Coordinates of C-alpha atoms in Angstrom, one line a residue:
X264 CA -42.8 15.1 -22.5
X265 CA -46.2 15.3 -20.8
X266 CA -44.8 16.8 -17.7
X267 CA -42.8 19.4 -19.6
X268 CA -45.9 20.8 -21.3
X269 CA -47.0 22.0 -17.8
X270 CA -44.0 24.1 -17.1
X271 CA -44.7 27.8 -16.9
X272 CA -41.3 28.8 -18.2
X273 CA -41.0 26.4 -21.1
X274 CA -41.1 28.1 -24.5
X275 CA -44.2 28.2 -26.6
X276 CA -45.7 24.8 -27.6
X277 CA -47.9 24.3 -30.6
X278 CA -49.6 21.2 -31.8
X279 CA -50.1 21.2 -35.6
X280 CA -51.5 18.3 -37.5
X281 CA -50.6 15.9 -34.7
X282 CA -47.0 17.1 -34.6
X283 CA -45.4 18.8 -31.6
X284 CA -43.8 22.0 -32.6
X285 CA -41.7 23.9 -30.0
X286 CA -40.5 27.5 -30.3
X287 CA -37.2 28.3 -28.7
X288 CA -37.0 31.6 -30.7
X289 CA -39.2 33.8 -32.8
X290 CA -38.8 32.4 -36.3
X291 CA -38.0 34.4 -39.4
X292 CA -40.9 34.7 -41.9
X293 CA -39.0 32.3 -44.2
X294 CA -39.5 29.6 -41.6
X295 CA -43.0 30.3 -40.6
X296 CA -44.2 28.0 -43.3
X297 CA -42.9 25.1 -41.2
X298 CA -46.1 25.5 -39.1
X299 CA -48.2 24.3 -42.1
X300 CA -46.4 21.0 -42.6
X301 CA -46.8 17.7 -40.9
X302 CA -43.3 16.5 -40.3
X303 CA -43.7 13.5 -42.5
X304 CA -46.1 15.0 -45.1
X305 CA -44.6 18.2 -46.5
X306 CA -45.5 18.6 -50.1
X307 CA -42.7 18.7 -52.7
X308 CA -39.6 16.8 -53.5
X309 CA -37.6 15.6 -50.5
X310 CA -33.9 15.0 -50.6
X311 CA -31.8 13.6 -47.7
X312 CA -28.2 14.7 -47.3
X313 CA -25.6 13.3 -44.9
X314 CA -24.1 15.8 -42.5
X315 CA -21.2 15.7 -40.0
X316 CA -22.3 15.4 -36.4
X317 CA -19.9 15.1 -33.6
X318 CA -19.5 15.7 -29.9
X319 CA -18.3 19.0 -28.4
X320 CA -16.4 19.1 -25.1
X321 CA -17.3 22.0 -22.9
X322 CA -14.7 20.8 -20.4
X323 CA -17.4 20.6 -17.7
X324 CA -17.5 24.3 -17.3
X325 CA -20.2 26.9 -17.9
X326 CA -21.2 30.4 -16.9
X327 CA -23.3 29.7 -13.8
X328 CA -23.4 33.1 -12.0
X329 CA -26.5 35.0 -11.2
X330 CA -26.7 36.4 -14.8
X331 CA -26.9 32.8 -16.2
X332 CA -29.3 31.3 -13.6
X333 CA -32.3 33.1 -15.1
X334 CA -35.2 31.1 -16.3
X335 CA -37.1 34.3 -17.4
X336 CA -38.7 37.4 -16.0
X337 CA -42.0 37.7 -14.1
X338 CA -44.7 40.2 -14.9
X339 CA -43.0 42.8 -12.8
X340 CA -39.7 42.4 -14.6
X341 CA -38.0 40.5 -11.8
X342 CA -35.6 37.6 -12.5
X343 CA -36.9 34.1 -12.1
X344 CA -33.8 32.3 -11.0
X345 CA -33.1 28.6 -10.7
X346 CA -30.3 26.7 -9.0
X347 CA -29.6 22.9 -8.7
X348 CA -28.7 20.7 -5.8
X349 CA -28.0 17.0 -5.5
X350 CA -26.1 14.3 -7.3
X351 CA -26.8 11.5 -9.8
X352 CA -24.7 8.7 -11.2
X353 CA -25.4 6.3 -14.1
X354 CA -23.4 4.3 -16.5
X355 CA -23.4 6.4 -19.7
X356 CA -22.5 9.9 -18.3
X357 CA -21.1 9.0 -14.9
X358 CA -21.5 11.2 -11.8
X359 CA -22.8 14.8 -11.8
X360 CA -23.1 16.7 -8.5
X361 CA -24.4 20.2 -8.0
X362 CA -23.7 22.6 -5.1
X363 CA -24.5 26.3 -4.6
X364 CA -22.4 29.2 -3.4
X365 CA -23.8 32.5 -2.3
X366 CA -22.9 35.6 -0.5
X367 CA -25.2 37.1 2.2
X368 CA -25.6 40.5 3.7
X369 CA -27.1 42.1 6.8
X370 CA -30.6 43.6 6.3
X371 CA -29.2 47.1 7.1
X372 CA -25.9 48.6 7.9
X373 CA -24.8 48.7 11.6
X374 CA -27.6 46.5 12.7
X375 CA -28.3 47.2 16.4
X376 CA -30.1 43.9 17.3
X377 CA -32.9 45.8 19.1
X378 CA -31.2 45.9 22.5
X379 CA -28.5 44.7 24.8
X380 CA -27.1 41.2 25.3
X381 CA -28.4 39.5 22.2
X382 CA -28.1 35.7 22.3
X383 CA -28.8 33.2 19.5
X384 CA -31.7 30.8 19.9
X385 CA -31.6 29.1 16.5
X386 CA -30.7 29.6 12.8
X387 CA -32.7 28.2 10.0
X388 CA -31.9 27.9 6.2
X389 CA -35.1 27.8 4.1
X390 CA -34.7 26.4 0.5
X391 CA -37.7 27.0 -1.7
X392 CA -38.8 25.5 -5.0
X393 CA -38.6 27.5 -8.3
X394 CA -42.4 28.1 -8.3
X395 CA -45.0 27.8 -5.7
X396 CA -47.5 26.1 -8.0
X397 CA -48.1 22.3 -8.0
X398 CA -48.3 21.8 -11.8
X399 CA -45.1 23.7 -12.5
X400 CA -42.9 22.4 -9.8
X401 CA -43.7 18.9 -8.6
X402 CA -43.4 15.4 -9.9
X403 CA -46.0 13.2 -8.2
X404 CA -44.8 9.7 -7.3
X405 CA -48.2 8.1 -7.1
X406 CA -50.5 9.6 -4.5
X407 CA -47.8 11.7 -2.9
X408 CA -49.6 14.9 -1.9
X409 CA -50.1 14.8 1.8
X410 CA -52.1 17.2 4.1
X411 CA -51.8 16.9 7.9
X412 CA -53.9 18.9 10.3
X413 CA -53.5 18.8 14.0
X414 CA -54.3 21.0 17.1
X415 CA -51.9 22.6 19.5
X416 CA -53.1 24.2 22.8
X417 CA -50.0 26.0 23.9
X418 CA -48.8 27.8 20.7
X419 CA -47.4 31.2 21.7
X420 CA -49.3 34.1 20.1
X421 CA -48.0 37.5 21.3
X422 CA -46.5 35.7 24.2
X423 CA -49.8 34.0 25.2
X424 CA -50.3 30.2 25.0
X425 CA -53.1 29.8 22.5
X426 CA -55.1 27.0 21.0
X427 CA -54.4 26.8 17.3
X428 CA -55.0 24.5 14.3
X429 CA -51.9 23.7 12.2
X430 CA -52.2 22.5 8.6
X431 CA -49.2 21.2 6.8
X432 CA -49.2 20.4 3.1
X433 CA -46.3 18.4 1.7
X434 CA -45.3 18.0 -1.9
X435 CA -42.5 16.0 -3.5
X436 CA -40.1 18.1 -5.5
X437 CA -39.5 17.3 -9.2
X438 CA -36.5 15.0 -9.3
X439 CA -34.0 14.0 -12.1
X440 CA -32.3 10.8 -11.3
X441 CA -33.2 8.0 -8.8
X442 CA -36.4 8.4 -6.8
X443 CA -38.1 6.5 -4.0
X444 CA -36.8 3.9 -1.6
X445 CA -33.2 4.3 -0.4
X446 CA -32.7 7.2 -3.0
X447 CA -35.4 9.4 -1.5
X448 CA -33.3 11.2 1.1
X449 CA -30.0 13.2 0.8
X450 CA -27.8 14.8 3.5
X451 CA -27.5 18.5 2.9
X452 CA -24.5 20.4 4.4
X453 CA -24.1 24.1 4.8
X454 CA -20.5 25.4 5.2
X455 CA -19.0 28.8 5.7
X456 CA -17.0 30.0 2.6
X457 CA -13.6 31.4 3.3
X458 CA -12.8 32.6 -0.2
X459 CA -14.1 36.0 -1.2
X460 CA -16.6 35.6 -4.1
X461 CA -15.2 38.4 -6.4
X462 CA -17.9 39.0 -8.9
X463 CA -15.5 41.2 -10.9
X464 CA -13.3 38.2 -11.5
X465 CA -14.6 36.1 -14.5
X466 CA -13.3 32.9 -12.9
X467 CA -15.9 33.3 -10.2
X468 CA -18.7 33.2 -12.8
X469 CA -18.0 29.6 -13.8
X470 CA -19.4 26.3 -12.6
X471 CA -16.0 24.6 -12.0
X472 CA -14.7 27.3 -9.7
X473 CA -13.3 25.9 -6.4
X474 CA -13.5 27.8 -3.1
X475 CA -12.2 27.1 0.4
X476 CA -14.7 26.3 3.1
X477 CA -14.4 26.8 6.9
X478 CA -16.8 25.7 9.6
X479 CA -19.7 23.4 9.1
X480 CA -22.7 25.5 10.0
X481 CA -25.2 22.6 10.0
X482 CA -26.4 19.5 8.2
X483 CA -29.8 17.9 7.7
X484 CA -31.6 15.2 5.8
X485 CA -33.7 16.3 2.9
X486 CA -36.5 13.7 2.2
X487 CA -37.4 15.0 -1.2
X488 CA -40.4 17.0 0.0
X489 CA -41.2 20.6 0.5
X490 CA -44.0 21.8 2.8
X491 CA -46.3 24.8 3.4
X492 CA -47.7 25.5 6.9
X493 CA -50.7 27.5 7.9
X494 CA -51.5 28.2 11.6
X495 CA -54.9 29.6 12.6
X496 CA -56.4 30.5 16.0
X497 CA -59.2 28.2 17.1
X498 CA -61.1 31.1 18.7
X499 CA -61.7 33.2 15.6
X500 CA -60.0 31.3 12.7
X501 CA -57.6 34.2 12.2
X502 CA -54.3 33.3 10.6
X503 CA -51.3 33.8 12.9
X504 CA -48.6 32.2 10.8
X505 CA -48.1 31.2 7.1
X506 CA -45.0 29.4 5.9
X507 CA -44.6 29.3 2.2
X508 CA -43.5 26.2 0.4
X509 CA -39.9 25.1 1.3
X510 CA -37.5 22.9 3.1
X511 CA -36.3 24.2 6.5
X512 CA -32.8 23.1 7.6
X513 CA -31.9 24.0 11.2
X514 CA -28.2 24.9 11.5
X515 CA -26.7 23.4 14.6
X516 CA -23.6 25.7 14.8
X517 CA -25.3 28.6 16.7
X518 CA -21.9 29.4 18.3
X519 CA -20.7 30.5 14.9
X520 CA -23.5 33.0 14.5
X521 CA -23.1 34.2 18.1
X522 CA -19.4 35.0 17.8
X523 CA -19.4 36.1 14.1
X524 CA -22.6 38.1 14.1
X525 CA -24.1 39.0 17.5
X526 CA -20.8 39.6 19.3
X527 CA -19.8 41.9 16.5
X528 CA -22.5 44.5 17.3
X529 CA -21.1 48.0 16.7
X530 CA -17.9 46.6 15.2
X531 CA -16.5 47.5 11.7
X532 CA -17.3 44.0 10.4
X533 CA -21.0 44.9 10.4
X534 CA -20.6 48.6 9.4
X535 CA -21.7 48.2 5.8
X536 CA -22.2 45.6 3.1
X537 CA -18.7 46.0 1.6
X538 CA -17.1 45.1 5.0
X539 CA -19.5 42.3 5.7
X540 CA -19.1 40.3 2.5
X541 CA -15.3 40.4 3.0
X542 CA -15.7 39.3 6.6
X543 CA -18.5 36.7 6.3
X544 CA -17.8 35.6 2.8
X545 CA -20.9 33.4 2.2
X546 CA -22.2 29.9 2.5
X547 CA -21.9 26.7 0.4
X548 CA -24.9 24.4 0.2
X549 CA -23.9 20.9 -0.9
X550 CA -24.8 17.2 -0.6
X551 CA -22.8 14.2 0.7
X552 CA -24.1 11.7 -1.7
X553 CA -23.0 11.0 -5.3
X554 CA -25.9 8.9 -6.6
X555 CA -29.4 10.1 -5.7
X556 CA -31.1 12.8 -7.8
X557 CA -30.9 16.4 -8.9
X558 CA -33.6 19.0 -8.0
X559 CA -34.1 22.6 -8.7
X560 CA -34.6 25.5 -6.2
X561 CA -35.1 29.3 -6.3
X562 CA -31.8 31.1 -5.3
X563 CA -33.6 34.5 -4.9
X564 CA -36.0 32.9 -2.5
X565 CA -33.4 31.4 -0.2
X566 CA -33.7 32.6 3.4
X567 CA -31.2 32.4 6.2
X568 CA -33.0 33.4 9.5
X569 CA -31.4 33.9 12.8
X570 CA -33.7 33.8 15.9
X571 CA -32.4 35.5 19.0
X572 CA -33.4 37.1 22.3
X573 CA -32.3 40.4 23.7
X574 CA -32.8 42.6 26.8
X575 CA -35.8 44.8 26.7
X576 CA -36.4 47.3 29.5
X577 CA -39.9 48.6 30.0
X578 CA -40.9 50.7 33.0
X579 CA -37.9 49.3 34.9
X580 CA -38.7 45.7 34.0
X581 CA -36.3 43.7 31.9
X582 CA -37.7 41.0 29.6
X583 CA -36.1 38.9 26.9
X584 CA -38.4 38.8 23.9
X585 CA -37.4 36.8 20.8
X586 CA -37.1 38.3 17.4
X587 CA -35.2 37.4 14.2
X588 CA -32.7 38.7 11.7
X589 CA -33.3 37.7 8.1
X590 CA -30.1 37.9 6.1
X591 CA -30.3 39.1 2.5
X592 CA -29.3 36.1 0.5
X593 CA -30.6 37.1 -3.0
X594 CA -30.4 40.4 -4.8
X595 CA -26.9 41.9 -5.4
X596 CA -25.0 39.1 -3.9
X597 CA -22.6 36.9 -5.9
X598 CA -24.0 33.5 -6.7
X599 CA -22.4 30.5 -8.4
X600 CA -23.8 27.1 -9.3
X601 CA -20.9 24.8 -8.6
X602 CA -20.9 21.5 -10.6
X603 CA -18.7 18.4 -10.4
X604 CA -18.4 15.6 -12.9
X605 CA -16.8 12.2 -12.8
X606 CA -17.4 10.3 -16.1
X607 CA -14.2 8.2 -15.8
X608 CA -14.5 4.9 -17.8
X609 CA -18.0 5.8 -19.2
X610 CA -19.0 5.8 -22.9
X611 CA -19.3 9.5 -22.8
X612 CA -15.8 9.9 -21.6
X613 CA -14.5 7.7 -24.4
X614 CA -16.5 9.6 -27.0
X615 CA -15.1 13.0 -25.7
X616 CA -11.6 11.6 -25.8
X617 CA -11.8 10.8 -29.5
X618 CA -14.0 13.3 -31.3
X619 CA -14.1 12.8 -35.0
X620 CA -14.8 16.2 -36.6
X621 CA -14.2 14.9 -40.1
X622 CA -16.7 12.0 -40.3
X623 CA -18.7 12.6 -37.2
X624 CA -19.2 10.4 -34.1
X625 CA -21.3 7.3 -33.7
X626 CA -23.2 8.7 -30.8
X627 CA -23.8 12.3 -29.5
X628 CA -23.7 12.9 -25.8
X629 CA -25.6 16.1 -24.8
X630 CA -25.8 17.1 -21.1
X631 CA -26.8 20.3 -19.3
X632 CA -24.9 22.3 -16.6
X633 CA -21.6 22.3 -18.5
X634 CA -21.6 18.8 -19.8
X635 CA -21.0 18.0 -23.5
X636 CA -22.9 19.4 -26.5
X637 CA -23.2 18.3 -30.1
X638 CA -22.2 20.0 -33.3
X639 CA -23.8 19.5 -36.8
X640 CA -22.1 20.7 -39.9
X641 CA -23.9 20.8 -43.3
X642 CA -21.3 19.8 -45.8
X643 CA -20.0 22.5 -48.2
X644 CA -20.6 20.1 -51.1
X645 CA -24.2 19.8 -50.1
X646 CA -24.6 23.6 -50.3
X647 CA -22.8 23.6 -53.7
X648 CA -25.1 20.9 -55.0
X649 CA -28.3 22.7 -53.8
X650 CA -27.0 25.9 -55.2
X651 CA -26.4 24.2 -58.6
X652 CA -30.0 22.9 -58.8
X653 CA -31.3 26.2 -57.5
X654 CA -29.6 28.0 -60.4
X655 CA -30.4 25.4 -63.1
X656 CA -33.9 24.3 -62.1
X657 CA -35.1 27.4 -60.2
X658 CA -36.1 25.4 -57.2
X659 CA -37.7 27.0 -54.1
X660 CA -36.7 25.5 -50.7
X661 CA -39.9 24.9 -48.7
X662 CA -38.4 23.2 -45.7
X663 CA -35.0 22.3 -44.3
X664 CA -34.5 20.3 -41.1
X665 CA -31.7 18.5 -39.3
X666 CA -33.2 15.2 -38.2
X667 CA -31.6 13.7 -35.1
X668 CA -32.7 10.5 -33.5
X669 CA -32.6 9.6 -29.8
X670 CA -30.6 6.5 -28.9
X671 CA -32.9 4.7 -26.4
X672 CA -30.8 1.6 -26.5
X673 CA -28.0 3.5 -24.7
X674 CA -29.9 5.8 -22.4
X675 CA -33.5 6.1 -21.3
X676 CA -34.4 7.8 -18.0
X677 CA -36.9 5.5 -16.6
X678 CA -36.8 6.7 -13.0
X679 CA -37.8 10.3 -13.2
X680 CA -39.2 12.9 -15.5
X681 CA -37.3 14.2 -18.4
X682 CA -37.6 17.7 -19.9
X683 CA -35.6 17.6 -23.1
X684 CA -35.1 21.1 -24.5
X685 CA -32.6 22.4 -27.0
X686 CA -30.9 25.5 -28.2
X687 CA -29.2 25.8 -31.5
X688 CA -26.5 28.5 -32.2
X689 CA -24.1 29.0 -35.1
X690 CA -20.4 28.6 -34.5
X691 CA -17.4 30.4 -36.1
X692 CA -15.1 28.5 -38.4
X693 CA -12.5 28.3 -35.6
X694 CA -14.9 26.4 -33.4
X695 CA -15.8 29.3 -31.1
X696 CA -19.4 30.5 -30.6
X697 CA -20.6 33.2 -32.9
X698 CA -22.2 35.3 -30.2
X699 CA -20.7 38.5 -31.5
X700 CA -22.9 38.5 -34.6
X701 CA -25.9 37.1 -32.8
X702 CA -25.8 40.1 -30.5
X703 CA -26.9 42.4 -33.2
X704 CA -28.3 40.3 -36.0
X705 CA -31.6 38.5 -35.3
X706 CA -31.4 37.0 -38.9
X707 CA -28.7 34.6 -37.9
X708 CA -30.8 33.1 -35.1
X709 CA -34.1 33.2 -37.1
X710 CA -35.5 29.7 -37.6
X711 CA -32.9 27.9 -35.5
X712 CA -35.1 28.1 -32.4
X713 CA -37.9 26.1 -34.0
X714 CA -37.9 22.3 -33.6
X715 CA -40.3 19.4 -33.4
X716 CA -40.3 16.1 -31.7
X717 CA -41.8 13.0 -33.2
X718 CA -42.4 10.9 -30.1
X719 CA -43.5 7.7 -31.8
X720 CA -40.4 7.6 -34.0
X721 CA -38.0 9.1 -31.5
X722 CA -36.5 11.9 -33.5
X723 CA -36.1 15.7 -33.4
X724 CA -36.3 17.9 -36.4
X725 CA -34.3 21.2 -36.0
X726 CA -35.6 23.7 -38.5
X727 CA -32.8 25.3 -40.6
X728 CA -34.9 26.6 -43.5
X729 CA -33.7 30.2 -43.5
X730 CA -30.1 29.2 -42.7
X731 CA -30.0 26.9 -45.7
X732 CA -31.9 29.2 -48.1
X733 CA -29.6 32.1 -47.3
X734 CA -26.6 29.9 -48.1
X735 CA -28.0 28.5 -51.3
X736 CA -29.4 31.8 -52.5
X737 CA -26.2 33.7 -51.8
X738 CA -27.6 36.1 -49.2
X739 CA -25.4 38.6 -47.3
X740 CA -25.3 39.7 -43.7
X741 CA -24.2 42.8 -41.9
X742 CA -20.9 42.7 -40.0
X743 CA -20.1 44.7 -36.8
X744 CA -19.3 47.7 -38.9
X745 CA -22.6 47.5 -40.9
X746 CA -21.0 46.2 -44.1
X747 CA -22.5 43.5 -46.2
X748 CA -20.6 40.2 -46.1
X749 CA -21.5 36.8 -47.8
X750 CA -23.2 34.4 -45.3
X751 CA -20.8 31.6 -44.5
X752 CA -21.6 28.0 -43.7
X753 CA -21.3 27.8 -39.9
X754 CA -21.6 24.6 -37.9
X755 CA -24.6 24.4 -35.6
X756 CA -24.0 24.0 -31.9
X757 CA -26.8 22.0 -30.1
X758 CA -27.1 22.3 -26.4
X759 CA -29.4 21.1 -23.6
X760 CA -31.7 23.9 -22.4
X761 CA -33.9 26.5 -23.9
X762 CA -33.9 30.2 -24.6
X763 CA -35.3 32.2 -21.6
X764 CA -38.1 34.7 -22.1
X765 CA -40.0 37.3 -20.1
X766 CA -43.7 36.9 -19.0
X767 CA -44.9 37.9 -22.5
X768 CA -42.8 35.4 -24.3
X769 CA -40.2 37.9 -25.5
X770 CA -36.7 36.4 -25.6
X771 CA -34.1 37.9 -23.2
X772 CA -31.3 37.5 -25.8
X773 CA -29.3 34.7 -27.3
X774 CA -27.0 34.4 -24.3
X775 CA -29.9 33.9 -21.9
X776 CA -30.6 30.2 -21.9
X777 CA -31.4 27.6 -19.3
X778 CA -28.2 25.6 -20.0
X779 CA -26.6 26.4 -16.7
X780 CA -29.3 24.6 -14.7
X781 CA -30.7 22.1 -17.2
X782 CA -30.6 18.7 -15.4
X783 CA -31.2 16.6 -18.5
X784 CA -28.8 14.3 -20.4
X785 CA -29.5 12.8 -23.8
X786 CA -27.8 10.3 -26.2
X787 CA -28.4 10.9 -29.9
X788 CA -27.5 8.9 -32.9
X789 CA -24.5 10.5 -34.7
X790 CA -23.4 10.5 -38.3
X791 CA -20.4 8.1 -38.4
X792 CA -22.3 4.9 -39.4
X793 CA -23.6 5.6 -43.0
X794 CA -25.5 2.3 -42.9
X795 CA -27.6 3.4 -39.9
X796 CA -31.0 4.6 -41.2
X797 CA -31.3 6.8 -38.0
X798 CA -28.0 8.7 -38.6
X799 CA -28.2 12.5 -38.5
X800 CA -29.3 13.9 -41.8
X801 CA -30.4 17.1 -43.5
X802 CA -33.9 16.8 -44.9
X803 CA -34.7 19.3 -47.7
X804 CA -38.1 19.7 -49.2
X805 CA -38.2 21.8 -52.4
X806 CA -40.5 22.6 -55.3
X807 CA -39.6 23.7 -58.8
X808 CA -40.7 27.2 -59.7
X809 CA -42.9 27.3 -62.8

């Protein structure tokens, strides 16, 4: 958890009486009292109730288009996007591999390439981390920060060989999975996409969408590090080049860009963006391996740069200067995080094949990026029992929490950092998500975004105070037509990830979570074994009104 506390885009963290309290959502006033209680020392009578907790199969599919790859908004209102690349395999969840699909566009319509006879020199793909700050982005493996400085006497500055000093700073990216040794490096491939990414088709918004690929544009070995470069002139220390943090992959298939881009100068294919994205349909970034690690990058900061020379005539003299074309890879282009799973023969596969919605499951498997979730159902008889003592004894519910224990005996990520975050949403009686009501009723979500983690005892407490009080006290809620309806007892859907917010901490809405790029996986103790003291339970603290 210590690394996660450094993350800029994590939700608000409070430490109260030695307990870690995390806000995934602004709590309702009824749940604000949770801040005053130590998890194990709330004053009043505490009763524990069994609940039904079971696995939920998302069929390895999730919305992973540009609208769902948002980790928040910056101070200017721009989207902070996050994608995932890599692959990781272990015995409980199996294999998970992440690729990335994106369209690209020319910088302007009818690009003229500056002059005649343009020829490609090289093409480079630059992949950048989600944030250019050390504390937010990097996981340090010992003394991993490296700075190299060296001199070069013939660096070209405005066409003149110049003596410069080059400083290169290298940082390891934050990894989830295996790190170090043979697992340090991965082969990254860049392919041409031959399927049009139709953003108006909902199937192109999901992580399990398959597309066809054409030519291999290039491959390279990613060693797990990103670098920043600064080049200064020795003569006056002026900066002549700055390269922001990233990994540069040189694409070897320059013939593709010559025939598909430069040789199309003045042709309809380059006439406008609409023509271009149907002609050059995009690129797929993927990895060869199946068992290394996952890491995050910034899709909006991807760069595809084509360097080329052209004929320049000046006073009757023809020269061939070099320039570049930077494709537009972010912005309005279609983007898809593409995820593959292979959990054949694993405990998680067995659990998802036999979900017990009546009594609950023994273990709960929670995984981001479209993997499984967990569902917790407060029993109707529990609501009835609490309603009875509420009516007879005039009790006041001070605190209500769903306590869920980690199962470290089954799964503990010992090789890389974990950033366990959760979202909690109500579900309809038919098992579908109750987004329709959440879209207009903040009351339903109130309190569900607040949870605490007891690290020493290994459990999470999900606050459901307002949810339980409303059910016990017979409160009503507005339907879509504005009519009052009795609040019903809805199952609670627990996912990996957190609610996204803008720079001020304001939530972007209940649909905006980090589920689509959350790399974590967790095994929790379920509710099936009633002899297990660590089974999922509802903890209610109440006081009698005098």
